Structures are given as C-alpha cells and as structure tokens.
mmCIF file of C-alpha atoms in Angstrom:
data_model
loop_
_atom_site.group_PDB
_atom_site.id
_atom_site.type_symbol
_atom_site.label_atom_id
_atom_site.label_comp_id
_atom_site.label_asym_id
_atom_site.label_seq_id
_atom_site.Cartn_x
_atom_site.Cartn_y
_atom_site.Cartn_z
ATOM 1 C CA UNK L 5 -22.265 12.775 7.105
ATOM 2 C CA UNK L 6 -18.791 12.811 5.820
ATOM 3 C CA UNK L 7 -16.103 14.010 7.505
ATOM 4 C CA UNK L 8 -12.425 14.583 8.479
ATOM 5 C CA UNK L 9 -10.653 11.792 9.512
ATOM 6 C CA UNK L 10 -9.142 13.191 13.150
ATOM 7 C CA UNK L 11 -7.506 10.941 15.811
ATOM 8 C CA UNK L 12 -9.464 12.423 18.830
ATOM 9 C CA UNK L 13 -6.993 10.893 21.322
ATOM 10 C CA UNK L 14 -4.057 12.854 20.175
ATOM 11 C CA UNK L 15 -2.495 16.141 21.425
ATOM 12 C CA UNK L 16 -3.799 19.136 19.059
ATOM 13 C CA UNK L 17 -0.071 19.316 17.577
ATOM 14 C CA UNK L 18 -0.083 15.964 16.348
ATOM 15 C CA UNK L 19 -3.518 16.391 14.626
ATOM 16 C CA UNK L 20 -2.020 19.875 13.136
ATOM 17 C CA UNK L 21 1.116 17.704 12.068
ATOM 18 C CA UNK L 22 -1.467 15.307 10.238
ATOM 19 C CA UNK L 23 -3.613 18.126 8.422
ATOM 20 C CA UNK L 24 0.045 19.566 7.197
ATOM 21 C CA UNK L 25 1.419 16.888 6.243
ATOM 22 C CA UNK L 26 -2.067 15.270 4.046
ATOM 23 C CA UNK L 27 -1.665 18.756 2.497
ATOM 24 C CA UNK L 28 1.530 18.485 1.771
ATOM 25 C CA UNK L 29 0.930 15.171 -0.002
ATOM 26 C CA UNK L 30 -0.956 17.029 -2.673
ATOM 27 C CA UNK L 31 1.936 19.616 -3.367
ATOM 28 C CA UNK L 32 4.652 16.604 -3.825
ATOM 29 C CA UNK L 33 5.556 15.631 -7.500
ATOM 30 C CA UNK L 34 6.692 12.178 -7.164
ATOM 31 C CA UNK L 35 3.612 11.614 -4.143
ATOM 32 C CA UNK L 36 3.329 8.092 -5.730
ATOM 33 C CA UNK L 37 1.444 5.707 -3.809
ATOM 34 C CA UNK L 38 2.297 1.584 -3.655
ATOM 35 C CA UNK L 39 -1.909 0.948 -4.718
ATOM 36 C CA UNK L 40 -2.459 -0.263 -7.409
ATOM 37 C CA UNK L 41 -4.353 2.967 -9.782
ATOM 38 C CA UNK L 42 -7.940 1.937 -10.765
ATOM 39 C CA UNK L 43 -8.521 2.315 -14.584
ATOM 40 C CA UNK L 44 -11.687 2.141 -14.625
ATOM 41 C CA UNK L 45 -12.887 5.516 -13.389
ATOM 42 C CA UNK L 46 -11.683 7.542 -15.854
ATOM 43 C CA UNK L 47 -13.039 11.304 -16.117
ATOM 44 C CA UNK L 48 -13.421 12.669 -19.897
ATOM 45 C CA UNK L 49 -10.403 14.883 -20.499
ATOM 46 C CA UNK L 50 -11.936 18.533 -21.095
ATOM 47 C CA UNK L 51 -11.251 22.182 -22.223
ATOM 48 C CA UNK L 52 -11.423 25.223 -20.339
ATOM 49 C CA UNK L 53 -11.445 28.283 -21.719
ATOM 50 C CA UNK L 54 -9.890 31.251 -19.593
ATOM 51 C CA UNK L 55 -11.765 34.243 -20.409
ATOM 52 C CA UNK L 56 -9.494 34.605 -23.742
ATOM 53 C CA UNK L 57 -8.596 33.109 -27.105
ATOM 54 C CA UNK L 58 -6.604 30.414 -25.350
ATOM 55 C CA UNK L 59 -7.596 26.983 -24.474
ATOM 56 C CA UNK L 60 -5.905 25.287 -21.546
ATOM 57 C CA UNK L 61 -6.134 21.138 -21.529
ATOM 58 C CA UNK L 62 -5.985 19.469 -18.053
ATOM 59 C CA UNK L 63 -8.036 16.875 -16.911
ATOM 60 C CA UNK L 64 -7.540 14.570 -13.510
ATOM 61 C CA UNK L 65 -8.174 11.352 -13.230
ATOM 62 C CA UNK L 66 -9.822 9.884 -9.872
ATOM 63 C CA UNK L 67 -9.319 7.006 -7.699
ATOM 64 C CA UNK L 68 -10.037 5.718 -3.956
ATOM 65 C CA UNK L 69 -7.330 3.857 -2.051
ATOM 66 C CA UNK L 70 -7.382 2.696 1.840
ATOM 67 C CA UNK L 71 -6.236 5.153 4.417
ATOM 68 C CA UNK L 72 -6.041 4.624 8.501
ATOM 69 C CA UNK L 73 -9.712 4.961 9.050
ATOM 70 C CA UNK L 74 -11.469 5.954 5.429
ATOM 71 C CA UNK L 75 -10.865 6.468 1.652
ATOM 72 C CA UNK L 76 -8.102 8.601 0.633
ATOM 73 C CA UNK L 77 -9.236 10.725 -2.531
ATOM 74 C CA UNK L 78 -6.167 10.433 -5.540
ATOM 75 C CA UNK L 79 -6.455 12.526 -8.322
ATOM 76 C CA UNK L 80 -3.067 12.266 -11.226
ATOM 77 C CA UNK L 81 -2.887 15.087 -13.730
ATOM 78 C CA UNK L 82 -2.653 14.555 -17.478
ATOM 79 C CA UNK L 83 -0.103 17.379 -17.763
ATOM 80 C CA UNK L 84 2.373 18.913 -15.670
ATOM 81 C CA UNK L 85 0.966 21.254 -13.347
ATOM 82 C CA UNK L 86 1.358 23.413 -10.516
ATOM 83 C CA UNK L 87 -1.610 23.213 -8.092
ATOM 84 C CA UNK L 88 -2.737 26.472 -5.643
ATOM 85 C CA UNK L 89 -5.794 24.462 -3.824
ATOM 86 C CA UNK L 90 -8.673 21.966 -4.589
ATOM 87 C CA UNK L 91 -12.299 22.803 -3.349
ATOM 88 C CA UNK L 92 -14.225 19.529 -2.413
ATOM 89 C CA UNK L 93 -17.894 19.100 -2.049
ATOM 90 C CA UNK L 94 -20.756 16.258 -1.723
ATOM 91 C CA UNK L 95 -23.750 17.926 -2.051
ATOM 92 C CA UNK L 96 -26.036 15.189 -1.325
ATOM 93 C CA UNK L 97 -24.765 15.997 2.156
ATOM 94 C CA UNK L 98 -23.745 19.472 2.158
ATOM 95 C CA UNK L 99 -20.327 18.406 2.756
ATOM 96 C CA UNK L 100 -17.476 20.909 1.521
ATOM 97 C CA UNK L 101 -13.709 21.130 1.987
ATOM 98 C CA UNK L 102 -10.904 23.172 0.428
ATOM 99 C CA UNK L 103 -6.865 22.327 0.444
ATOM 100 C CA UNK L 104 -4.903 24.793 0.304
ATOM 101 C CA UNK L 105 -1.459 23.919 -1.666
ATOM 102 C CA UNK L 106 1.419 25.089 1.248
ATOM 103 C CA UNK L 107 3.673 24.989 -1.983
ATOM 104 C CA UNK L 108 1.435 25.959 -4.487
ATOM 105 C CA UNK L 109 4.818 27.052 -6.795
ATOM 106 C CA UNK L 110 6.143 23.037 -6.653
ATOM 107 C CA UNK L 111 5.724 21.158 -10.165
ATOM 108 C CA UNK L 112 2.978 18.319 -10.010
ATOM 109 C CA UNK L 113 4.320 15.728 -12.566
ATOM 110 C CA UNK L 114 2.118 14.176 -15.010
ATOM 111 C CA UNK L 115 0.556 11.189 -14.263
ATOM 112 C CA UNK L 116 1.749 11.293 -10.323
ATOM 113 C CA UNK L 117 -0.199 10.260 -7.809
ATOM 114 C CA UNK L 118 -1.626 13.448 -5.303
ATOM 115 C CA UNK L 119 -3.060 12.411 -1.967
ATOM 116 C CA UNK L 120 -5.865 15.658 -1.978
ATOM 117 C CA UNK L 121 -7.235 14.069 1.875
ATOM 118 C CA UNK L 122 -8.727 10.880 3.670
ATOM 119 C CA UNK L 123 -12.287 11.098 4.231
ATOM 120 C CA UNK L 124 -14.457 8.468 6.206
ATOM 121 C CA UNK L 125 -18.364 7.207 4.982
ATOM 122 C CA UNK L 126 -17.490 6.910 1.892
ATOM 123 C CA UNK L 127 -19.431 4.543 -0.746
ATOM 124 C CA UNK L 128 -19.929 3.588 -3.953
ATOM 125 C CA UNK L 129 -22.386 5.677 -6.484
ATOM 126 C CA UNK L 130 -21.773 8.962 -4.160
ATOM 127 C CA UNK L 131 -21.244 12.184 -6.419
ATOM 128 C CA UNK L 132 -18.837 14.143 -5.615
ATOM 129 C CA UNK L 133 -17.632 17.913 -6.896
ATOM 130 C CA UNK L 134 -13.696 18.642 -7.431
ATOM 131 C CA UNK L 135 -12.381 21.882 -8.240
ATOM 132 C CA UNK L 136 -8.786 21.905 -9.024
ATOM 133 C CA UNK L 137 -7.216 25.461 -9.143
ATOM 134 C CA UNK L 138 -3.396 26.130 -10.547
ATOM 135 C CA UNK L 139 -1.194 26.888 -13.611
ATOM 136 C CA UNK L 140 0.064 24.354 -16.306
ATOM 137 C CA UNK L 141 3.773 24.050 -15.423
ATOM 138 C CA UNK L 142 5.016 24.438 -18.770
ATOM 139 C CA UNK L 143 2.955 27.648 -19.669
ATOM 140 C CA UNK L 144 2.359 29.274 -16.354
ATOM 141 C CA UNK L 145 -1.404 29.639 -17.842
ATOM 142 C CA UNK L 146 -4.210 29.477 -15.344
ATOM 143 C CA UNK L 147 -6.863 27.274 -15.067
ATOM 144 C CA UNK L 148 -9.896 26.200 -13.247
ATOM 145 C CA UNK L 149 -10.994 22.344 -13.677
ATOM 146 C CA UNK L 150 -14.055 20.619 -11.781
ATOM 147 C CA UNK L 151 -14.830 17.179 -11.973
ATOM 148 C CA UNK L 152 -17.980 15.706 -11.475
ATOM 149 C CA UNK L 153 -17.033 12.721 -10.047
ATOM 150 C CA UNK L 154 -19.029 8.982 -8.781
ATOM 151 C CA UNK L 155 -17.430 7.028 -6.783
ATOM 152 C CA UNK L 156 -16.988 3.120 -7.792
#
C-alpha cells in the first residue's frame, strides 16, 4: 500500500515541520528542483468548462524525481496559477491524499516545478488520479483540473 513517507524516529514536531514544509513546496513559485524534468510523460493539455460560457485552459504536466525514502510527485503548470489544494488518489489501492495550499493566494509560475509530496511503493504503469484546485493568476477564474496519470 502506498503511503506517507514519515521518519518514525523523530520527535512529532519535526515530522509536523516536514508535512509543512512538503506543503509549502507546492505553494512556492520559483520551487524549481536541480532534476532533470522528464519529457516524456506529457499529459494532453485540456479544457474545462466552469459552469458558464467561459473556458479556462490549464493543464499540468507530471514527473517522478528521488526523494529521502520514495518518489516525489512534480507537477509544472502551463499557465500561471494560483493553487488552493490538490486531491491525490490510487485507486488500485484505495489510496487518497489531499494538500492543502498554506498560501493558496501565492502566484505558481508557469512552467515551475511544484513538489505536491513524496510517496514510497511507487512503480512504473501505476494509475494515479490528480485533482488540482485554484484560480488562473492572470484572470482570478476558477478551475478544477484532474489528471489521469501512469507512472513511467
């Protein structure tokens, strides 16, 4: 089963330091990693439609890279956006998470880099759901993506 990457050892404010601080990595704008990005994982850029007349166009692009004891999950935005929370889930396992954005008002710059969380038992061809909730920073307008996404 996957799960939270927690250092068992340490005093419960250190492991509260961790969780804030791997959530805070998804509210930074410049949270640019050294890894190299893998561009082969690409997720088809989409359209959501809000309810109204208006279209909003976001997509996220997905990507693994090496954390202390799993696979940290990256996802860069194709616009400028401000972020509120993502909702995680691997439903082969029943597996769910949410982030909550503490700064959910801080601009997430195109392109950047967003550490959402490290996870451990992670492998190839798993399907994972991503639900990315916030406002395009240029327009305040809402949206709602989720990415069906395998990991390579």
């Amino acid at each position: 089963m996957i799960t939270q990457t927690i250092h068992h050892t340490k005093k419960k404010e250190e492991i509260i330091t961790k969780r804030t601080l791997m959530t805070f990595g998804l509210a930074a704008v410049l949270a640019l990693v050294g890894c190299s990005k893998k561009s082969d994982n690409p997720v088809t850029p989409g359209t959501i439609n809000n309810g109204g007349n208006e279209q909003v166009n976001v997509n996220f692009t997905m990507h693994l890279e090496s954390g202390t004891q799993g696979m940290i999950f990256i996802a860069s935005p194709s616009e400028d956006v401000r972020l509120t929370k993502v909702e995680l889930s691997f439903p082969a396992q029943s597996f769910r998470d949410t982030i909550n954005n503490p700064n959910p008002t801080a601009v997430i710059a195109k392109n950047s880099n967003i550490q959402i969380n490290e996870y451990t038992g992670i492998e190839g061809g798993q399907q994972w759901v991503l639900v990315f909730y916030g406002t395009l920073a240029s327009t305040g307008k809402p949206f709602t993506k989720t990415i069906n996404w395998t990991v390579v």
